Amino acid sequence: MIETDLDPAGMKLAEIHRQPAHLVRRAHQIAVSLFLEECRDWGLTSIQYGILCVVDEAGALEQHVLADMLALDRSNISEVVTRLEQRGLLERRAGVADRRTKCLYITDAGKTLLAEMTASVQAANDRMLAPLKPADRATFMELLARLVDINNAHSRAPMRRTPTASD
């Protein structure tokens, strides 16, 4: 067998390591690892943390609206919300405007947990950006946000604006 620097698909490994999709996937792996490491004492994932933050800010949200706001797959969010509910961090109650709907509310335990996690979440974010020079951090975040915003429609779960009364 002849040794080669090509993978089975015929692409050089060095080329793969320079592709945006590969680098974004690796950055995501690293960000998740740092979050889990810094926040291990609370046993939450970054998605669970995001859900609690959004529900805390909104006061009450229907589950599908929450999924749209965080660009989460609607078919998977139910399981995540159920886990948060089982831990006593969220609760579902009948909607105010339409009693047939169920709205999510953060509990006092959820609010307490968010407050306790603040420094650890910031530490994870700081560690992720630490290799960059301070001036480059702002540029990186601006470019990353722009990349995500412009390509939002290409996502399997695009982020959608919050509905208004006219929707």
Tab-separated table of N, CA and C in Angstrom:
chain	number	residue	atom	x	y	z
A	1	MET	N	0.839	-1.174	0.000
A	1	MET	CA	0.000	0.000	0.000
A	1	MET	C	0.888	1.242	0.000
A	2	ILE	N	0.536	2.202	-0.817
A	2	ILE	CA	1.300	3.438	-0.928
A	2	ILE	C	0.774	4.442	0.083
A	3	GLU	N	1.684	5.040	0.846
A	3	GLU	CA	1.286	6.064	1.818
A	3	GLU	C	0.962	7.357	1.090
A	4	THR	N	-0.070	8.038	1.548
A	4	THR	CA	-0.466	9.301	0.935
A	4	THR	C	-0.981	10.251	1.998
A	5	ASP	N	-0.958	11.548	1.689
A	5	ASP	CA	-1.493	12.528	2.635
A	5	ASP	C	-2.946	12.853	2.312
A	6	LEU	N	-3.566	12.036	1.493
A	6	LEU	CA	-4.965	12.235	1.148
A	6	LEU	C	-5.863	11.376	2.030
A	7	ASP	N	-7.026	11.902	2.372
A	7	ASP	CA	-7.997	11.101	3.099
A	7	ASP	C	-8.776	10.271	2.079
A	8	PRO	N	-9.648	9.382	2.533
A	8	PRO	CA	-10.388	8.526	1.586
A	8	PRO	C	-11.191	9.316	0.551
A	9	ALA	N	-11.591	10.520	0.866
A	9	ALA	CA	-12.364	11.321	-0.083
A	9	ALA	C	-11.454	12.055	-1.057
A	10	GLY	N	-10.150	11.959	-0.873
A	10	GLY	CA	-9.217	12.586	-1.781
A	10	GLY	C	-8.831	14.008	-1.403
A	11	MET	N	-9.237	14.489	-0.246
A	11	MET	CA	-8.917	15.867	0.156
A	11	MET	C	-7.751	15.839	1.136
A	12	LYS	N	-6.798	16.709	0.923
A	12	LYS	CA	-5.659	16.772	1.825
A	12	LYS	C	-6.111	17.242	3.196
A	13	LEU	N	-5.548	16.615	4.222
A	13	LEU	CA	-5.914	16.949	5.596
A	13	LEU	C	-5.690	18.432	5.884
A	14	ALA	N	-4.621	18.989	5.390
A	14	ALA	CA	-4.353	20.417	5.617
A	14	ALA	C	-5.456	21.285	5.031
A	15	GLU	N	-6.023	20.863	3.907
A	15	GLU	CA	-7.120	21.627	3.298
A	15	GLU	C	-8.373	21.557	4.161
A	16	ILE	N	-8.641	20.405	4.719
A	16	ILE	CA	-9.811	20.249	5.595
A	16	ILE	C	-9.681	21.181	6.793
A	17	HIS	N	-8.479	21.251	7.337
A	17	HIS	CA	-8.254	22.075	8.524
A	17	HIS	C	-8.359	23.574	8.249
A	18	ARG	N	-8.459	23.967	7.005
A	18	ARG	CA	-8.622	25.374	6.645
A	18	ARG	C	-10.044	25.690	6.180
A	19	GLN	N	-10.925	24.719	6.180
A	19	GLN	CA	-12.294	24.958	5.728
A	19	GLN	C	-13.113	25.606	6.844
A	20	PRO	N	-13.925	26.610	6.501
A	20	PRO	CA	-14.727	27.292	7.529
A	20	PRO	C	-15.621	26.332	8.322
A	21	ALA	N	-16.262	25.405	7.653
A	21	ALA	CA	-17.164	24.490	8.362
A	21	ALA	C	-16.410	23.657	9.398
A	22	HIS	N	-15.239	23.195	9.039
A	22	HIS	CA	-14.431	22.405	9.972
A	22	HIS	C	-13.999	23.267	11.166
A	23	LEU	N	-13.540	24.474	10.876
A	23	LEU	CA	-13.069	25.347	11.956
A	23	LEU	C	-14.212	25.772	12.881
A	24	VAL	N	-15.370	26.051	12.329
A	24	VAL	CA	-16.524	26.418	13.162
A	24	VAL	C	-16.934	25.229	14.028
A	25	ARG	N	-16.922	24.025	13.448
A	25	ARG	CA	-17.255	22.827	14.229
A	25	ARG	C	-16.258	22.636	15.372
A	26	ARG	N	-14.972	22.814	15.105
A	26	ARG	CA	-13.956	22.673	16.148
A	26	ARG	C	-14.123	23.751	17.217
A	27	ALA	N	-14.396	24.992	16.778
A	27	ALA	CA	-14.614	26.072	17.745
A	27	ALA	C	-15.804	25.752	18.634
A	28	HIS	N	-16.854	25.181	18.049
A	28	HIS	CA	-18.027	24.791	18.841
A	28	HIS	C	-17.657	23.720	19.861
A	29	GLN	N	-16.887	22.726	19.442
A	29	GLN	CA	-16.450	21.679	20.373
A	29	GLN	C	-15.686	22.287	21.551
A	30	ILE	N	-14.803	23.197	21.245
A	30	ILE	CA	-13.994	23.832	22.281
A	30	ILE	C	-14.869	24.677	23.202
A	31	ALA	N	-15.775	25.458	22.629
A	31	ALA	CA	-16.660	26.308	23.435
A	31	ALA	C	-17.524	25.464	24.372
A	32	VAL	N	-18.056	24.356	23.872
A	32	VAL	CA	-18.881	23.480	24.709
A	32	VAL	C	-18.034	22.881	25.834
A	33	SER	N	-16.838	22.444	25.510
A	33	SER	CA	-15.952	21.868	26.532
A	33	SER	C	-15.619	22.879	27.620
A	34	LEU	N	-15.300	24.099	27.213
A	34	LEU	CA	-14.974	25.134	28.195
A	34	LEU	C	-16.185	25.457	29.065
A	35	PHE	N	-17.363	25.551	28.458
A	35	PHE	CA	-18.577	25.823	29.228
A	35	PHE	C	-18.821	24.706	30.241
A	36	LEU	N	-18.761	23.463	29.785
A	36	LEU	CA	-19.014	22.336	30.696
A	36	LEU	C	-17.976	22.266	31.811
A	37	GLU	N	-16.745	22.591	31.490
A	37	GLU	CA	-15.691	22.578	32.506
A	37	GLU	C	-15.919	23.669	33.550
A	38	GLU	N	-16.187	24.880	33.097
A	38	GLU	CA	-16.370	26.004	34.025
A	38	GLU	C	-17.681	25.893	34.814
A	39	CYS	N	-18.681	25.278	34.231
A	39	CYS	CA	-20.018	25.245	34.840
A	39	CYS	C	-20.408	23.855	35.351
A	40	ARG	N	-19.440	22.980	35.511
A	40	ARG	CA	-19.738	21.590	35.900
A	40	ARG	C	-20.492	21.490	37.221
A	41	ASP	N	-20.273	22.420	38.138
A	41	ASP	CA	-20.930	22.353	39.448
A	41	ASP	C	-22.447	22.487	39.355
A	42	TRP	N	-22.957	23.044	38.246
A	42	TRP	CA	-24.400	23.264	38.116
A	42	TRP	C	-25.069	22.236	37.212
A	43	GLY	N	-24.289	21.460	36.503
A	43	GLY	CA	-24.845	20.377	35.694
A	43	GLY	C	-25.774	20.834	34.575
A	44	LEU	N	-25.483	21.986	33.991
A	44	LEU	CA	-26.277	22.479	32.866
A	44	LEU	C	-25.423	22.521	31.612
A	45	THR	N	-26.069	22.312	30.469
A	45	THR	CA	-25.403	22.527	29.192
A	45	THR	C	-25.566	23.996	28.812
A	46	SER	N	-24.820	24.426	27.807
A	46	SER	CA	-24.952	25.809	27.358
A	46	SER	C	-26.337	26.068	26.767
A	47	ILE	N	-26.944	25.063	26.160
A	47	ILE	CA	-28.310	25.225	25.630
A	47	ILE	C	-29.302	25.390	26.777
A	48	GLN	N	-29.178	24.582	27.814
A	48	GLN	CA	-30.063	24.717	28.970
A	48	GLN	C	-29.897	26.084	29.619
A	49	TYR	N	-28.654	26.534	29.729
A	49	TYR	CA	-28.386	27.851	30.290
A	49	TYR	C	-29.059	28.929	29.443
A	50	GLY	N	-28.922	28.831	28.136
A	50	GLY	CA	-29.539	29.801	27.234
A	50	GLY	C	-31.049	29.828	27.372
A	51	ILE	N	-31.652	28.674	27.503
A	51	ILE	CA	-33.106	28.584	27.676
A	51	ILE	C	-33.527	29.304	28.955
A	52	LEU	N	-32.827	29.034	30.048
A	52	LEU	CA	-33.161	29.692	31.311
A	52	LEU	C	-33.004	31.206	31.202
A	53	CYS	N	-31.944	31.660	30.544
A	53	CYS	CA	-31.723	33.107	30.383
A	53	CYS	C	-32.866	33.756	29.612
A	54	VAL	N	-33.272	33.148	28.520
A	54	VAL	CA	-34.314	33.741	27.678
A	54	VAL	C	-35.659	33.737	28.395
A	55	VAL	N	-36.006	32.639	29.053
A	55	VAL	CA	-37.275	32.581	29.772
A	55	VAL	C	-37.259	33.563	30.942
A	56	ASP	N	-36.120	33.689	31.602
A	56	ASP	CA	-36.002	34.650	32.700
A	56	ASP	C	-36.251	36.069	32.194
A	57	GLU	N	-35.662	36.412	31.071
A	57	GLU	CA	-35.829	37.760	30.520
A	57	GLU	C	-37.249	37.990	30.008
A	58	ALA	N	-37.839	36.989	29.378
A	58	ALA	CA	-39.165	37.145	28.770
A	58	ALA	C	-40.290	37.104	29.802
A	59	GLY	N	-40.075	36.395	30.877
A	59	GLY	CA	-41.131	36.241	31.882
A	59	GLY	C	-41.999	35.027	31.630
A	60	ALA	N	-42.396	34.821	30.397
A	60	ALA	CA	-43.176	33.656	29.998
A	60	ALA	C	-43.072	33.514	28.493
A	61	LEU	N	-42.923	32.293	28.035
A	61	LEU	CA	-42.798	32.032	26.600
A	61	LEU	C	-43.435	30.712	26.239
A	62	GLU	N	-44.057	30.674	25.075
A	62	GLU	CA	-44.476	29.389	24.530
A	62	GLU	C	-43.226	28.687	24.025
A	63	GLN	N	-43.231	27.373	24.088
A	63	GLN	CA	-42.049	26.591	23.760
A	63	GLN	C	-41.578	26.825	22.323
A	64	HIS	N	-42.499	26.915	21.370
A	64	HIS	CA	-42.090	27.099	19.973
A	64	HIS	C	-41.456	28.479	19.763
A	65	VAL	N	-41.900	29.483	20.505
A	65	VAL	CA	-41.311	30.816	20.408
A	65	VAL	C	-39.895	30.784	20.976
A	66	LEU	N	-39.718	30.097	22.081
A	66	LEU	CA	-38.387	29.936	22.669
A	66	LEU	C	-37.441	29.273	21.676
A	67	ALA	N	-37.900	28.211	21.020
A	67	ALA	CA	-37.073	27.516	20.028
A	67	ALA	C	-36.660	28.473	18.920
A	68	ASP	N	-37.591	29.271	18.449
A	68	ASP	CA	-37.286	30.233	17.378
A	68	ASP	C	-36.283	31.283	17.830
A	69	MET	N	-36.432	31.765	19.053
A	69	MET	CA	-35.553	32.827	19.550
A	69	MET	C	-34.110	32.361	19.726
A	70	LEU	N	-33.936	31.076	20.073
A	70	LEU	CA	-32.593	30.534	20.287
A	70	LEU	C	-32.088	29.702	19.113
A	71	ALA	N	-32.881	29.641	18.033
A	71	ALA	CA	-32.520	28.848	16.852
A	71	ALA	C	-32.290	27.383	17.221
A	72	LEU	N	-33.224	26.845	18.008
A	72	LEU	CA	-33.156	25.444	18.413
A	72	LEU	C	-34.173	24.638	17.618
A	73	ASP	N	-33.843	23.410	17.369
A	73	ASP	CA	-34.737	22.504	16.655
A	73	ASP	C	-35.973	22.248	17.510
A	74	ARG	N	-37.139	22.536	16.960
A	74	ARG	CA	-38.385	22.380	17.716
A	74	ARG	C	-38.632	20.944	18.154
A	75	SER	N	-38.125	19.971	17.407
A	75	SER	CA	-38.356	18.572	17.775
A	75	SER	C	-37.518	18.145	18.977
A	76	ASN	N	-36.437	18.851	19.259
A	76	ASN	CA	-35.559	18.480	20.382
A	76	ASN	C	-35.774	19.313	21.628
A	77	ILE	N	-36.358	20.477	21.483
A	77	ILE	CA	-36.459	21.395	22.627
A	77	ILE	C	-37.334	20.826	23.738
A	78	SER	N	-38.330	20.030	23.371
A	78	SER	CA	-39.238	19.467	24.371
A	78	SER	C	-38.484	18.644	25.413
A	79	GLU	N	-37.532	17.839	24.956
A	79	GLU	CA	-36.751	17.013	25.876
A	79	GLU	C	-35.918	17.874	26.825
A	80	VAL	N	-35.326	18.916	26.292
A	80	VAL	CA	-34.486	19.800	27.104
A	80	VAL	C	-35.342	20.522	28.142
A	81	VAL	N	-36.481	21.034	27.708
A	81	VAL	CA	-37.388	21.726	28.627
A	81	VAL	C	-37.896	20.768	29.702
A	82	THR	N	-38.202	19.549	29.321
A	82	THR	CA	-38.663	18.555	30.295
A	82	THR	C	-37.610	18.313	31.369
A	83	ARG	N	-36.341	18.215	30.959
A	83	ARG	CA	-35.262	18.019	31.943
A	83	ARG	C	-35.157	19.202	32.897
A	84	LEU	N	-35.289	20.413	32.362
A	84	LEU	CA	-35.227	21.611	33.217
A	84	LEU	C	-36.436	21.660	34.153
A	85	GLU	N	-37.568	21.212	33.667
A	85	GLU	CA	-38.781	21.166	34.487
A	85	GLU	C	-38.628	20.129	35.602
A	86	GLN	N	-38.071	18.976	35.273
A	86	GLN	CA	-37.860	17.921	36.271
A	86	GLN	C	-36.891	18.363	37.366
A	87	ARG	N	-35.969	19.230	37.026
A	87	ARG	CA	-35.023	19.763	38.016
A	87	ARG	C	-35.606	20.924	38.809
A	88	GLY	N	-36.817	21.336	38.461
A	88	GLY	CA	-37.463	22.420	39.184
A	88	GLY	C	-36.973	23.802	38.776
A	89	LEU	N	-36.383	23.923	37.596
A	89	LEU	CA	-35.841	25.196	37.136
A	89	LEU	C	-36.813	25.953	36.227
A	90	LEU	N	-37.674	25.225	35.567
A	90	LEU	CA	-38.733	25.784	34.724
A	90	LEU	C	-40.043	25.122	35.115
A	91	GLU	N	-41.129	25.800	34.799
A	91	GLU	CA	-42.441	25.164	34.937
A	91	GLU	C	-43.319	25.591	33.774
A	92	ARG	N	-44.268	24.710	33.449
A	92	ARG	CA	-45.238	24.997	32.390
A	92	ARG	C	-46.566	25.327	33.040
A	93	ARG	N	-47.168	26.408	32.548
A	93	ARG	CA	-48.496	26.801	33.031
A	93	ARG	C	-49.349	27.184	31.835
A	94	ALA	N	-50.635	27.149	32.033
A	94	ALA	CA	-51.554	27.556	30.968
A	94	ALA	C	-51.285	29.007	30.598
A	95	GLY	N	-51.407	29.306	29.296
A	95	GLY	CA	-51.190	30.666	28.819
A	95	GLY	C	-52.242	31.618	29.342
A	96	VAL	N	-51.886	32.869	29.455
A	96	VAL	CA	-52.813	33.892	29.945
A	96	VAL	C	-53.848	34.221	28.875
A	97	ALA	N	-53.372	34.485	27.657
A	97	ALA	CA	-54.282	34.864	26.568
A	97	ALA	C	-55.097	33.673	26.056
A	98	ASP	N	-54.485	32.519	26.019
A	98	ASP	CA	-55.149	31.315	25.527
A	98	ASP	C	-54.830	30.175	26.482
A	99	ARG	N	-55.792	29.787	27.277
A	99	ARG	CA	-55.584	28.766	28.319
A	99	ARG	C	-55.215	27.402	27.725
A	100	ARG	N	-55.430	27.214	26.428
A	100	ARG	CA	-55.070	25.937	25.788
A	100	ARG	C	-53.574	25.824	25.560
A	101	THR	N	-52.883	26.941	25.515
A	101	THR	CA	-51.433	26.907	25.300
A	101	THR	C	-50.709	26.732	26.635
A	102	LYS	N	-49.495	26.286	26.539
A	102	LYS	CA	-48.641	26.156	27.725
A	102	LYS	C	-47.471	27.109	27.580
A	103	CYS	N	-47.263	27.904	28.612
A	103	CYS	CA	-46.132	28.836	28.637
A	103	CYS	C	-45.094	28.345	29.631
A	104	LEU	N	-43.849	28.673	29.336
A	104	LEU	CA	-42.743	28.327	30.215
A	104	LEU	C	-42.420	29.512	31.109
A	105	TYR	N	-42.186	29.219	32.369
A	105	TYR	CA	-41.824	30.220	33.367
A	105	TYR	C	-40.601	29.715	34.104
A	106	ILE	N	-39.706	30.624	34.442
A	106	ILE	CA	-38.556	30.233	35.254
A	106	ILE	C	-38.987	30.234	36.714
A	107	THR	N	-38.477	29.287	37.465
A	107	THR	CA	-38.796	29.209	38.894
A	107	THR	C	-37.781	30.016	39.693
A	108	ASP	N	-38.053	30.180	40.967
A	108	ASP	CA	-37.085	30.853	41.840
A	108	ASP	C	-35.769	30.093	41.861
A	109	ALA	N	-35.851	28.756	41.840
A	109	ALA	CA	-34.624	27.941	41.812
A	109	ALA	C	-33.845	28.198	40.524
A	110	GLY	N	-34.556	28.368	39.418
A	110	GLY	CA	-33.903	28.669	38.146
A	110	GLY	C	-33.219	30.017	38.173
A	111	LYS	N	-33.883	31.010	38.759
A	111	LYS	CA	-33.290	32.355	38.871
A	111	LYS	C	-32.045	32.318	39.753
A	112	THR	N	-32.117	31.583	40.839
A	112	THR	CA	-30.972	31.465	41.742
A	112	THR	C	-29.800	30.804	41.027
A	113	LEU	N	-30.080	29.730	40.306
A	113	LEU	CA	-29.028	29.028	39.586
A	113	LEU	C	-28.367	29.944	38.549
A	114	LEU	N	-29.159	30.719	37.801
A	114	LEU	CA	-28.587	31.653	36.825
A	114	LEU	C	-27.646	32.644	37.499
A	115	ALA	N	-28.070	33.178	38.628
A	115	ALA	CA	-27.235	34.147	39.348
A	115	ALA	C	-25.933	33.498	39.818
A	116	GLU	N	-26.023	32.274	40.289
A	116	GLU	CA	-24.831	31.572	40.773
A	116	GLU	C	-23.858	31.250	39.639
A	117	MET	N	-24.381	31.044	38.436
A	117	MET	CA	-23.560	30.635	37.302
A	117	MET	C	-22.870	31.787	36.581
A	118	THR	N	-23.274	33.004	36.837
A	118	THR	CA	-22.816	34.147	36.048
A	118	THR	C	-21.296	34.207	35.910
A	119	ALA	N	-20.581	34.116	36.998
A	119	ALA	CA	-19.115	34.221	36.947
A	119	ALA	C	-18.499	33.057	36.173
A	120	SER	N	-19.055	31.868	36.318
A	120	SER	CA	-18.513	30.701	35.612
A	120	SER	C	-18.758	30.785	34.111
A	121	VAL	N	-19.929	31.264	33.721
A	121	VAL	CA	-20.221	31.435	32.295
A	121	VAL	C	-19.269	32.465	31.700
A	122	GLN	N	-19.057	33.553	32.423
A	122	GLN	CA	-18.124	34.576	31.939
A	122	GLN	C	-16.708	34.020	31.837
A	123	ALA	N	-16.331	33.178	32.777
A	123	ALA	CA	-14.998	32.569	32.733
A	123	ALA	C	-14.841	31.685	31.495
A	124	ALA	N	-15.882	30.942	31.152
A	124	ALA	CA	-15.835	30.105	29.950
A	124	ALA	C	-15.679	30.976	28.707
A	125	ASN	N	-16.444	32.060	28.636
A	125	ASN	CA	-16.342	32.974	27.496
A	125	ASN	C	-14.957	33.615	27.428
A	126	ASP	N	-14.442	34.038	28.573
A	126	ASP	CA	-13.114	34.650	28.627
A	126	ASP	C	-12.033	33.674	28.169
A	127	ARG	N	-12.141	32.424	28.605
A	127	ARG	CA	-11.154	31.417	28.209
A	127	ARG	C	-11.200	31.148	26.710
A	128	MET	N	-12.398	31.164	26.141
A	128	MET	CA	-12.534	30.928	24.707
A	128	MET	C	-11.818	32.014	23.907
A	129	LEU	N	-11.938	33.242	24.350
A	129	LEU	CA	-11.368	34.374	23.607
A	129	LEU	C	-9.951	34.739	24.052
A	130	ALA	N	-9.477	34.159	25.142
A	130	ALA	CA	-8.174	34.520	25.711
A	130	ALA	C	-7.002	34.441	24.732
A	131	PRO	N	-6.964	33.490	23.809
A	131	PRO	CA	-5.819	33.451	22.884
A	131	PRO	C	-5.733	34.652	21.938
A	132	LEU	N	-6.814	35.395	21.802
A	132	LEU	CA	-6.825	36.551	20.908
A	132	LEU	C	-6.401	37.809	21.653
A	133	LYS	N	-5.777	38.725	20.941
A	133	LYS	CA	-5.457	40.028	21.515
A	133	LYS	C	-6.781	40.746	21.794
A	134	PRO	N	-6.823	41.589	22.824
A	134	PRO	CA	-8.075	42.276	23.162
A	134	PRO	C	-8.754	42.958	21.974
A	135	ALA	N	-7.996	43.639	21.139
A	135	ALA	CA	-8.597	44.309	19.983
A	135	ALA	C	-9.161	43.299	18.986
A	136	ASP	N	-8.519	42.148	18.877
A	136	ASP	CA	-8.989	41.115	17.946
A	136	ASP	C	-10.262	40.424	18.441
A	137	ARG	N	-10.469	40.411	19.760
A	137	ARG	CA	-11.668	39.769	20.314
A	137	ARG	C	-12.927	40.451	19.809
A	138	ALA	N	-12.951	41.774	19.854
A	138	ALA	CA	-14.127	42.521	19.396
A	138	ALA	C	-14.342	42.307	17.897
A	139	THR	N	-13.266	42.316	17.141
A	139	THR	CA	-13.365	42.099	15.699
A	139	THR	C	-13.878	40.694	15.410
A	140	PHE	N	-13.326	39.707	16.092
A	140	PHE	CA	-13.764	38.324	15.910
A	140	PHE	C	-15.256	38.184	16.208
A	141	MET	N	-15.698	38.743	17.330
A	141	MET	CA	-17.111	38.627	17.710
A	141	MET	C	-18.011	39.337	16.695
A	142	GLU	N	-17.572	40.486	16.210
A	142	GLU	CA	-18.356	41.222	15.207
A	142	GLU	C	-18.470	40.410	13.917
A	143	LEU	N	-17.362	39.852	13.459
A	143	LEU	CA	-17.375	39.061	12.227
A	143	LEU	C	-18.168	37.769	12.399
A	144	LEU	N	-18.023	37.125	13.539
A	144	LEU	CA	-18.760	35.890	13.792
A	144	LEU	C	-20.262	36.158	13.824
A	145	ALA	N	-20.667	37.225	14.502
A	145	ALA	CA	-22.087	37.587	14.554
A	145	ALA	C	-22.611	37.899	13.158
A	146	ARG	N	-21.822	38.613	12.370
A	146	ARG	CA	-22.241	38.945	11.008
A	146	ARG	C	-22.383	37.681	10.160
A	147	LEU	N	-21.422	36.778	10.269
A	147	LEU	CA	-21.463	35.521	9.534
A	147	LEU	C	-22.725	34.725	9.877
A	148	VAL	N	-23.027	34.644	11.155
A	148	VAL	CA	-24.212	33.912	11.603
A	148	VAL	C	-25.490	34.611	11.145
A	149	ASP	N	-25.561	35.919	11.314
A	149	ASP	CA	-26.759	36.664	10.925
A	149	ASP	C	-27.046	36.536	9.434
A	150	ILE	N	-26.036	36.726	8.616
A	150	ILE	CA	-26.227	36.693	7.166
A	150	ILE	C	-26.593	35.297	6.682
A	151	ASN	N	-26.067	34.278	7.323
A	151	ASN	CA	-26.332	32.902	6.910
A	151	ASN	C	-27.474	32.240	7.672
A	152	ASN	N	-28.189	32.986	8.492
A	152	ASN	CA	-29.251	32.439	9.327
A	152	ASN	C	-30.248	31.577	8.543
A	153	ALA	N	-30.648	32.021	7.386
A	153	ALA	CA	-31.668	31.308	6.604
A	153	ALA	C	-31.201	29.927	6.156
A	154	HIS	N	-29.906	29.678	6.163
A	154	HIS	CA	-29.371	28.385	5.728
A	154	HIS	C	-29.342	27.349	6.843
A	155	SER	N	-29.724	27.744	8.038
A	155	SER	CA	-29.698	26.847	9.196
A	155	SER	C	-30.869	25.869	9.159
A	156	ARG	N	-30.655	24.675	9.729
A	156	ARG	CA	-31.770	23.724	9.883
A	156	ARG	C	-32.791	24.244	10.885
A	157	ALA	N	-32.348	25.110	11.783
A	157	ALA	CA	-33.244	25.737	12.765
A	157	ALA	C	-32.904	27.219	12.809
A	158	PRO	N	-33.379	27.972	11.818
A	158	PRO	CA	-33.025	29.401	11.794
A	158	PRO	C	-33.627	30.155	12.974
A	159	MET	N	-32.890	31.166	13.408
A	159	MET	CA	-33.407	32.024	14.462
A	159	MET	C	-34.474	32.894	13.837
A	160	ARG	N	-35.594	33.015	14.528
A	160	ARG	CA	-36.684	33.835	14.034
A	160	ARG	C	-36.942	34.949	15.031
A	161	ARG	N	-37.365	36.077	14.507
A	161	ARG	CA	-37.678	37.204	15.380
A	161	ARG	C	-38.858	36.813	16.268
A	162	THR	N	-38.983	37.489	17.354
A	162	THR	CA	-40.094	37.207	18.260
A	162	THR	C	-41.383	37.691	17.606
A	163	PRO	N	-42.463	36.952	17.778
A	163	PRO	CA	-43.721	37.362	17.157
A	163	PRO	C	-44.279	38.628	17.794
A	164	THR	N	-44.985	39.369	16.993
A	164	THR	CA	-45.638	40.570	17.491
A	164	THR	C	-47.147	40.346	17.463
A	165	ALA	N	-47.899	41.293	17.981
A	165	ALA	CA	-49.349	41.165	18.011
A	165	ALA	C	-49.944	41.049	16.613
A	166	SER	N	-49.243	41.591	15.595
A	166	SER	CA	-49.756	41.545	14.237
A	166	SER	C	-49.449	40.232	13.526
A	167	ASP	N	-48.638	39.361	14.126
A	167	ASP	CA	-48.292	38.072	13.485
A	167	ASP	C	-49.438	37.084	13.574
